[in-house]
PDB file of C-alpha atoms in Angstrom:
ATOM      1  CA  GLY A   1     134.646  84.836  22.502  1.00 59.00           C
ATOM      2  CA  GLN A   2     136.657  81.653  22.599  1.00 77.00           C
ATOM      3  CA  ASN A   3     139.848  80.899  20.693  1.00 90.00           C
ATOM      4  CA  ILE A   4     141.384  77.517  21.436  1.00 94.00           C
ATOM      5  CA  ASP A   5     144.366  76.278  19.442  1.00 96.00           C
ATOM      6  CA  GLN A   6     145.871  72.824  19.166  1.00 97.00           C
ATOM      7  CA  PRO A   7     148.220  71.284  16.596  1.00 97.00           C
ATOM      8  CA  THR A   8     146.348  69.369  13.933  1.00 96.00           C
ATOM      9  CA  GLU A   9     148.445  66.215  13.844  1.00 97.00           C
ATOM     10  CA  MET A  10     151.294  64.516  15.694  1.00 97.00           C
ATOM     11  CA  THR A  11     153.083  61.240  15.053  1.00 97.00           C
ATOM     12  CA  ALA A  12     155.130  59.267  17.561  1.00 96.00           C
ATOM     13  CA  THR A  13     156.642  55.831  18.016  1.00 97.00           C
ATOM     14  CA  GLU A  14     155.287  53.128  20.293  1.00 97.00           C
ATOM     15  CA  GLY A  15     156.860  53.432  23.740  1.00 97.00           C
ATOM     16  CA  ALA A  16     157.764  57.093  23.275  1.00 97.00           C
ATOM     17  CA  ILE A  17     156.340  60.268  24.872  1.00 97.00           C
ATOM     18  CA  VAL A  18     154.183  62.857  23.132  1.00 98.00           C
ATOM     19  CA  GLN A  19     153.133  66.275  24.411  1.00 98.00           C
ATOM     20  CA  ILE A  20     150.001  67.907  22.981  1.00 98.00           C
ATOM     21  CA  ASN A  21     149.799  71.631  23.559  1.00 98.00           C
ATOM     22  CA  CYS A  22     146.661  73.731  23.882  1.00 98.00           C
ATOM     23  CA  THR A  23     146.574  77.511  24.058  1.00 97.00           C
ATOM     24  CA  TYR A  24     143.439  79.463  24.759  1.00 96.00           C
ATOM     25  CA  GLN A  25     142.218  83.018  24.645  1.00 93.00           C
ATOM     26  CA  THR A  26     138.759  83.107  26.149  1.00 84.00           C
ATOM     27  CA  SER A  27     136.388  85.681  27.578  1.00 81.00           C
ATOM     28  CA  GLY A  28     136.391  83.738  30.840  1.00 84.00           C
ATOM     29  CA  PHE A  29     138.002  80.635  32.281  1.00 87.00           C
ATOM     30  CA  ASN A  30     136.785  78.100  34.805  1.00 87.00           C
ATOM     31  CA  GLY A  31     138.809  74.982  34.066  1.00 91.00           C
ATOM     32  CA  LEU A  32     140.182  72.964  31.176  1.00 94.00           C
ATOM     33  CA  PHE A  33     139.284  69.449  30.071  1.00 94.00           C
ATOM     34  CA  TRP A  34     141.060  66.921  27.898  1.00 96.00           C
ATOM     35  CA  TYR A  35     139.077  64.289  26.015  1.00 96.00           C
ATOM     36  CA  GLN A  36     140.146  61.324  23.924  1.00 97.00           C
ATOM     37  CA  GLN A  37     138.194  60.421  20.811  1.00 96.00           C
ATOM     38  CA  HIS A  38     138.868  57.306  18.754  1.00 96.00           C
ATOM     39  CA  ALA A  39     137.799  57.404  15.129  1.00 92.00           C
ATOM     40  CA  GLY A  40     134.051  56.963  14.772  1.00 90.00           C
ATOM     41  CA  GLU A  41     133.456  57.053  18.509  1.00 93.00           C
ATOM     42  CA  ALA A  42     132.326  59.541  21.139  1.00 93.00           C
ATOM     43  CA  PRO A  43     134.780  61.647  23.163  1.00 94.00           C
ATOM     44  CA  THR A  44     135.680  60.236  26.561  1.00 93.00           C
ATOM     45  CA  PHE A  45     136.973  62.166  29.577  1.00 91.00           C
ATOM     46  CA  LEU A  46     140.706  62.104  30.322  1.00 93.00           C
ATOM     47  CA  SER A  47     141.467  64.940  32.723  1.00 92.00           C
ATOM     48  CA  TYR A  48     140.345  68.212  34.251  1.00 91.00           C
ATOM     49  CA  ASN A  49     142.554  71.080  35.480  1.00 93.00           C
ATOM     50  CA  VAL A  50     141.271  74.156  37.254  1.00 91.00           C
ATOM     51  CA  LEU A  51     144.395  75.165  39.210  1.00 93.00           C
ATOM     52  CA  ASP A  52     147.930  75.669  37.901  1.00 96.00           C
ATOM     53  CA  GLY A  53     150.172  72.658  37.916  1.00 97.00           C
ATOM     54  CA  LEU A  54     150.440  69.074  36.845  1.00 96.00           C
ATOM     55  CA  GLU A  55     147.796  66.373  37.296  1.00 93.00           C
ATOM     56  CA  GLU A  56     148.988  62.814  36.775  1.00 94.00           C
ATOM     57  CA  LYS A  57     146.832  59.811  35.985  1.00 90.00           C
ATOM     58  CA  GLY A  58     148.842  56.748  35.109  1.00 94.00           C
ATOM     59  CA  ARG A  59     150.445  57.187  31.681  1.00 96.00           C
ATOM     60  CA  PHE A  60     148.596  60.460  31.080  1.00 97.00           C
ATOM     61  CA  SER A  61     149.383  63.815  32.689  1.00 97.00           C
ATOM     62  CA  SER A  62     147.866  67.234  32.139  1.00 97.00           C
ATOM     63  CA  PHE A  63     149.382  70.613  32.942  1.00 98.00           C
ATOM     64  CA  LEU A  64     147.804  74.052  33.244  1.00 97.00           C
ATOM     65  CA  SER A  65     149.191  77.585  33.396  1.00 97.00           C
ATOM     66  CA  ARG A  66     146.333  80.050  33.712  1.00 95.00           C
ATOM     67  CA  SER A  67     148.573  83.126  33.461  1.00 94.00           C
ATOM     68  CA  LYS A  68     149.888  81.907  30.104  1.00 95.00           C
ATOM     69  CA  GLY A  69     146.597  80.524  28.795  1.00 95.00           C
ATOM     70  CA  TYR A  70     148.348  77.231  28.193  1.00 96.00           C
ATOM     71  CA  SER A  71     147.846  73.559  28.857  1.00 98.00           C
ATOM     72  CA  TYR A  72     149.428  70.361  27.674  1.00 98.00           C
ATOM     73  CA  LEU A  73     148.544  66.692  27.726  1.00 98.00           C
ATOM     74  CA  LEU A  74     151.490  64.334  28.142  1.00 98.00           C
ATOM     75  CA  LEU A  75     151.144  60.750  26.958  1.00 97.00           C
ATOM     76  CA  LYS A  76     153.915  58.442  28.159  1.00 97.00           C
ATOM     77  CA  GLU A  77     154.842  54.892  27.135  1.00 97.00           C
ATOM     78  CA  LEU A  78     152.753  55.246  24.021  1.00 97.00           C
ATOM     79  CA  GLN A  79     150.713  52.264  22.913  1.00 97.00           C
ATOM     80  CA  MET A  80     149.049  51.604  19.567  1.00 97.00           C
ATOM     81  CA  LYS A  81     145.638  52.050  21.206  1.00 97.00           C
ATOM     82  CA  ASP A  82     146.568  55.660  22.020  1.00 98.00           C
ATOM     83  CA  SER A  83     146.137  56.519  18.335  1.00 98.00           C
ATOM     84  CA  ALA A  84     143.166  58.897  18.554  1.00 97.00           C
ATOM     85  CA  SER A  85     142.136  62.513  18.471  1.00 97.00           C
ATOM     86  CA  TYR A  86     142.698  64.534  21.656  1.00 98.00           C
ATOM     87  CA  LEU A  87     140.359  67.441  22.357  1.00 97.00           C
ATOM     88  CA  CYS A  88     141.078  70.407  24.594  1.00 96.00           C
ATOM     89  CA  ALA A  89     137.983  72.130  26.046  1.00 94.00           C
ATOM     90  CA  VAL A  90     137.618  75.256  28.198  1.00 93.00           C
ATOM     91  CA  ARG A  91     134.789  75.730  30.674  1.00 90.00           C
ATOM     92  CA  GLU A  92     133.131  79.111  30.977  1.00 85.00           C
ATOM     93  CA  PRO A  93     132.792  80.805  34.364  1.00 85.00           C
ATOM     94  CA  PRO A  94     129.505  80.947  36.284  1.00 82.00           C
ATOM     95  CA  PRO A  95     126.665  81.340  35.573  1.00 81.00           C
ATOM     96  CA  ASN A  96     127.514  79.566  32.269  1.00 80.00           C
ATOM     97  CA  ASP A  97     129.834  76.971  33.797  1.00 80.00           C
ATOM     98  CA  TYR A  98     127.933  74.136  32.151  1.00 79.00           C
ATOM     99  CA  LYS A  99     129.271  75.310  28.764  1.00 83.00           C
ATOM    100  CA  LEU A 100     132.406  73.895  27.206  1.00 88.00           C
ATOM    101  CA  SER A 101     134.193  75.318  24.154  1.00 90.00           C
ATOM    102  CA  PHE A 102     136.318  72.828  22.229  1.00 93.00           C
ATOM    103  CA  GLY A 103     139.473  73.095  20.201  1.00 94.00           C
ATOM    104  CA  ALA A 104     139.576  71.379  16.805  1.00 94.00           C
ATOM    105  CA  GLY A 105     141.473  68.410  18.214  1.00 96.00           C
ATOM    106  CA  THR A 106     144.915  66.876  17.685  1.00 97.00           C
ATOM    107  CA  THR A 107     145.145  63.575  15.828  1.00 97.00           C
ATOM    108  CA  VAL A 108     147.902  61.417  17.302  1.00 98.00           C
ATOM    109  CA  THR A 109     149.221  58.502  15.272  1.00 97.00           C
ATOM    110  CA  VAL A 110     151.327  55.919  17.073  1.00 97.00           C
ATOM    111  CA  ARG A 111     153.640  53.891  14.839  1.00 96.00           C
ATOM    112  CA  ALA A 112     155.285  50.585  15.658  1.00 94.00           C
TER     113      ALA A 112
ATOM    114  CA  ASN B   1     123.632  50.416  30.892  1.00 60.00           C
ATOM    115  CA  ALA B   2     123.533  53.945  32.264  1.00 72.00           C
ATOM    116  CA  GLY B   3     124.559  56.638  29.844  1.00 92.00           C
ATOM    117  CA  VAL B   4     123.476  58.748  26.900  1.00 95.00           C
ATOM    118  CA  THR B   5     121.602  56.992  24.091  1.00 96.00           C
ATOM    119  CA  GLN B   6     121.379  58.523  20.636  1.00 97.00           C
ATOM    120  CA  THR B   7     119.300  57.279  17.728  1.00 96.00           C
ATOM    121  CA  PRO B   8     119.670  56.754  14.852  1.00 97.00           C
ATOM    122  CA  LYS B   9     123.396  56.050  14.399  1.00 96.00           C
ATOM    123  CA  PHE B  10     123.284  56.771  10.675  1.00 97.00           C
ATOM    124  CA  GLN B  11     120.825  58.726   8.534  1.00 97.00           C
ATOM    125  CA  VAL B  12     120.647  59.912   4.946  1.00 97.00           C
ATOM    126  CA  LEU B  13     118.212  62.721   4.137  1.00 97.00           C
ATOM    127  CA  LYS B  14     117.240  64.512   0.985  1.00 97.00           C
ATOM    128  CA  THR B  15     117.486  68.291   0.906  1.00 98.00           C
ATOM    129  CA  GLY B  16     114.339  69.801   2.379  1.00 97.00           C
ATOM    130  CA  GLN B  17     113.336  66.802   4.475  1.00 97.00           C
ATOM    131  CA  SER B  18     112.851  67.117   8.206  1.00 96.00           C
ATOM    132  CA  MET B  19     113.792  64.701  10.930  1.00 96.00           C
ATOM    133  CA  THR B  20     114.396  64.367  14.667  1.00 98.00           C
ATOM    134  CA  LEU B  21     117.569  63.081  16.267  1.00 98.00           C
ATOM    135  CA  GLN B  22     116.764  61.422  19.562  1.00 98.00           C
ATOM    136  CA  CYS B  23     118.805  61.727  22.774  1.00 98.00           C
ATOM    137  CA  ALA B  24     117.985  60.163  26.129  1.00 97.00           C
ATOM    138  CA  GLN B  25     119.970  59.888  29.355  1.00 96.00           C
ATOM    139  CA  ASP B  26     119.200  57.874  32.482  1.00 95.00           C
ATOM    140  CA  MET B  27     121.630  59.537  34.887  1.00 91.00           C
ATOM    141  CA  ASN B  28     119.249  62.280  36.059  1.00 91.00           C
ATOM    142  CA  HIS B  29     121.596  64.898  34.600  1.00 91.00           C
ATOM    143  CA  GLU B  30     120.308  68.454  34.634  1.00 91.00           C
ATOM    144  CA  TYR B  31     122.331  69.711  31.705  1.00 92.00           C
ATOM    145  CA  MET B  32     122.037  68.394  28.134  1.00 95.00           C
ATOM    146  CA  SER B  33     123.463  69.709  24.905  1.00 95.00           C
ATOM    147  CA  TRP B  34     123.825  69.033  21.195  1.00 97.00           C
ATOM    148  CA  TYR B  35     127.087  69.456  19.296  1.00 96.00           C
ATOM    149  CA  ARG B  36     128.023  68.960  15.693  1.00 97.00           C
ATOM    150  CA  GLN B  37     131.493  67.840  14.693  1.00 96.00           C
ATOM    151  CA  ASP B  38     132.980  68.683  11.330  1.00 94.00           C
ATOM    152  CA  PRO B  39     136.522  67.969  10.089  1.00 86.00           C
ATOM    153  CA  GLY B  40     139.006  70.600  11.243  1.00 82.00           C
ATOM    154  CA  MET B  41     136.399  72.542  13.225  1.00 83.00           C
ATOM    155  CA  GLY B  42     135.998  70.660  16.465  1.00 86.00           C
ATOM    156  CA  LEU B  43     132.761  70.337  18.375  1.00 94.00           C
ATOM    157  CA  ARG B  44     130.405  73.257  18.005  1.00 94.00           C
ATOM    158  CA  LEU B  45     127.460  73.837  20.332  1.00 94.00           C
ATOM    159  CA  ILE B  46     124.038  73.897  18.635  1.00 96.00           C
ATOM    160  CA  HIS B  47     121.540  74.083  21.522  1.00 96.00           C
ATOM    161  CA  TYR B  48     121.607  73.327  25.215  1.00 95.00           C
ATOM    162  CA  SER B  49     119.270  72.897  28.179  1.00 95.00           C
ATOM    163  CA  VAL B  50     119.869  73.413  31.894  1.00 91.00           C
ATOM    164  CA  GLY B  51     116.693  71.607  32.919  1.00 92.00           C
ATOM    165  CA  ALA B  52     113.240  70.496  31.837  1.00 94.00           C
ATOM    166  CA  GLY B  53     111.394  73.300  30.101  1.00 95.00           C
ATOM    167  CA  ILE B  54     114.535  75.426  29.612  1.00 95.00           C
ATOM    168  CA  THR B  55     116.485  75.600  26.353  1.00 96.00           C
ATOM    169  CA  ASP B  56     118.838  78.097  24.766  1.00 94.00           C
ATOM    170  CA  GLN B  57     120.881  78.592  21.620  1.00 94.00           C
ATOM    171  CA  GLY B  58     124.523  77.782  21.255  1.00 92.00           C
ATOM    172  CA  GLU B  59     127.059  78.808  18.647  1.00 90.00           C
ATOM    173  CA  VAL B  60     125.369  77.372  15.521  1.00 95.00           C
ATOM    174  CA  PRO B  61     121.582  77.125  16.141  1.00 96.00           C
ATOM    175  CA  ASN B  62     120.210  78.052  12.714  1.00 96.00           C
ATOM    176  CA  GLY B  63     118.173  75.302  11.083  1.00 96.00           C
ATOM    177  CA  TYR B  64     117.690  73.359  14.320  1.00 97.00           C
ATOM    178  CA  ASN B  65     115.046  73.267  17.047  1.00 97.00           C
ATOM    179  CA  VAL B  66     115.047  71.591  20.451  1.00 98.00           C
ATOM    180  CA  SER B  67     112.678  70.997  23.339  1.00 96.00           C
ATOM    181  CA  ARG B  68     113.113  69.555  26.836  1.00 97.00           C
ATOM    182  CA  SER B  69     109.804  68.294  28.169  1.00 97.00           C
ATOM    183  CA  THR B  70     111.431  65.783  30.545  1.00 96.00           C
ATOM    184  CA  THR B  71     114.791  65.527  32.335  1.00 95.00           C
ATOM    185  CA  GLU B  72     115.654  62.402  30.319  1.00 97.00           C
ATOM    186  CA  ASP B  73     114.987  63.447  26.722  1.00 97.00           C
ATOM    187  CA  PHE B  74     116.448  66.176  24.533  1.00 98.00           C
ATOM    188  CA  PRO B  75     115.517  65.712  20.853  1.00 98.00           C
ATOM    189  CA  LEU B  76     117.081  67.788  18.064  1.00 98.00           C
ATOM    190  CA  ARG B  77     114.884  68.642  15.091  1.00 98.00           C
ATOM    191  CA  LEU B  78     116.131  69.543  11.652  1.00 96.00           C
ATOM    192  CA  LEU B  79     113.412  71.661  10.087  1.00 91.00           C
ATOM    193  CA  SER B  80     114.441  71.550   6.422  1.00 96.00           C
ATOM    194  CA  ALA B  81     117.673  69.642   5.863  1.00 97.00           C
ATOM    195  CA  ALA B  82     120.458  71.253   3.842  1.00 97.00           C
ATOM    196  CA  PRO B  83     123.768  69.754   2.609  1.00 97.00           C
ATOM    197  CA  SER B  84     125.582  72.089   5.043  1.00 96.00           C
ATOM    198  CA  GLN B  85     124.031  70.070   7.866  1.00 97.00           C
ATOM    199  CA  THR B  86     125.946  66.963   6.839  1.00 97.00           C
ATOM    200  CA  SER B  87     127.918  66.246  10.010  1.00 97.00           C
ATOM    201  CA  VAL B  88     128.311  64.003  13.023  1.00 97.00           C
ATOM    202  CA  TYR B  89     126.003  65.013  15.852  1.00 98.00           C
ATOM    203  CA  PHE B  90     126.740  64.336  19.503  1.00 97.00           C
ATOM    204  CA  CYS B  91     124.430  64.687  22.452  1.00 97.00           C
ATOM    205  CA  ALA B  92     126.061  65.237  25.846  1.00 95.00           C
ATOM    206  CA  SER B  93     124.827  65.481  29.415  1.00 94.00           C
ATOM    207  CA  SER B  94     126.272  66.603  32.725  1.00 89.00           C
ATOM    208  CA  THR B  95     125.462  66.957  36.403  1.00 83.00           C
ATOM    209  CA  ARG B  96     125.913  70.156  38.371  1.00 71.00           C
ATOM    210  CA  ASP B  97     129.159  68.756  39.817  1.00 66.00           C
ATOM    211  CA  ARG B  98     130.872  68.967  36.482  1.00 56.00           C
ATOM    212  CA  ARG B  99     134.338  68.967  37.951  1.00 57.00           C
ATOM    213  CA  LEU B 100     134.378  65.221  38.159  1.00 56.00           C
ATOM    214  CA  ASP B 101     134.087  64.111  34.564  1.00 60.00           C
ATOM    215  CA  GLY B 102     132.692  66.909  32.486  1.00 76.00           C
ATOM    216  CA  TYR B 103     130.299  65.640  29.889  1.00 87.00           C
ATOM    217  CA  THR B 104     129.022  62.166  29.094  1.00 91.00           C
ATOM    218  CA  PHE B 105     128.629  61.855  25.342  1.00 94.00           C
ATOM    219  CA  GLY B 106     126.310  59.717  23.288  1.00 95.00           C
ATOM    220  CA  SER B 107     127.767  57.548  20.528  1.00 95.00           C
ATOM    221  CA  GLY B 108     126.831  60.037  17.825  1.00 96.00           C
ATOM    222  CA  THR B 109     124.590  60.264  14.763  1.00 97.00           C
ATOM    223  CA  ARG B 110     126.247  60.460  11.362  1.00 96.00           C
ATOM    224  CA  LEU B 111     123.962  62.490   9.106  1.00 97.00           C
ATOM    225  CA  THR B 112     124.327  62.910   5.359  1.00 97.00           C
ATOM    226  CA  VAL B 113     122.120  65.348   3.451  1.00 97.00           C
ATOM    227  CA  VAL B 114     122.055  64.846  -0.317  1.00 97.00           C
TER     228      VAL B 114
END
């Protein structure tokens, strides 16, 4: 089975940094995705980690520790447009590697 | 524009009615899936398909049917709508090289069953 945990809500100030944690206990692991979802819209891809370590993409970074079943998404220099829900998703190993299991999402509110 | 197209965007049904949510993609993706999204529960997999003519059940398949007669289309049928099926439904597709960007999602269908 899949158990993926994220905090429900986080609030931060414009220009600050926020770290969204994701812990997982799954029957198999083949990579972890982060998606951004604005209210009323579809999720959009942010990052993918399959090996341990930090992946940086501009203001967003994602970290993975497979031994700890832990990932985080780091949002730097927060902007008002970063107010959204952030979804953590774990990919199953082959032959089911097309399947993703999602956490419930973390709603981030950026305040001026 | 290339992508995943879902119709309708909004729908209200009466309990017991049936309907089909449409999903089409023009990216020649092999894999397509349907999720429902409810507050506090995240995205839950309803049905998925790894290619034309092949479908399988996900986590919450009861009350839904699917078919995949072509690579492009993956409709989701509600057989007899119930209030518990009130939700936002997302269709998603993916290529075999899923490392690059995971899924491409449609814009969603917001369904209310009264």
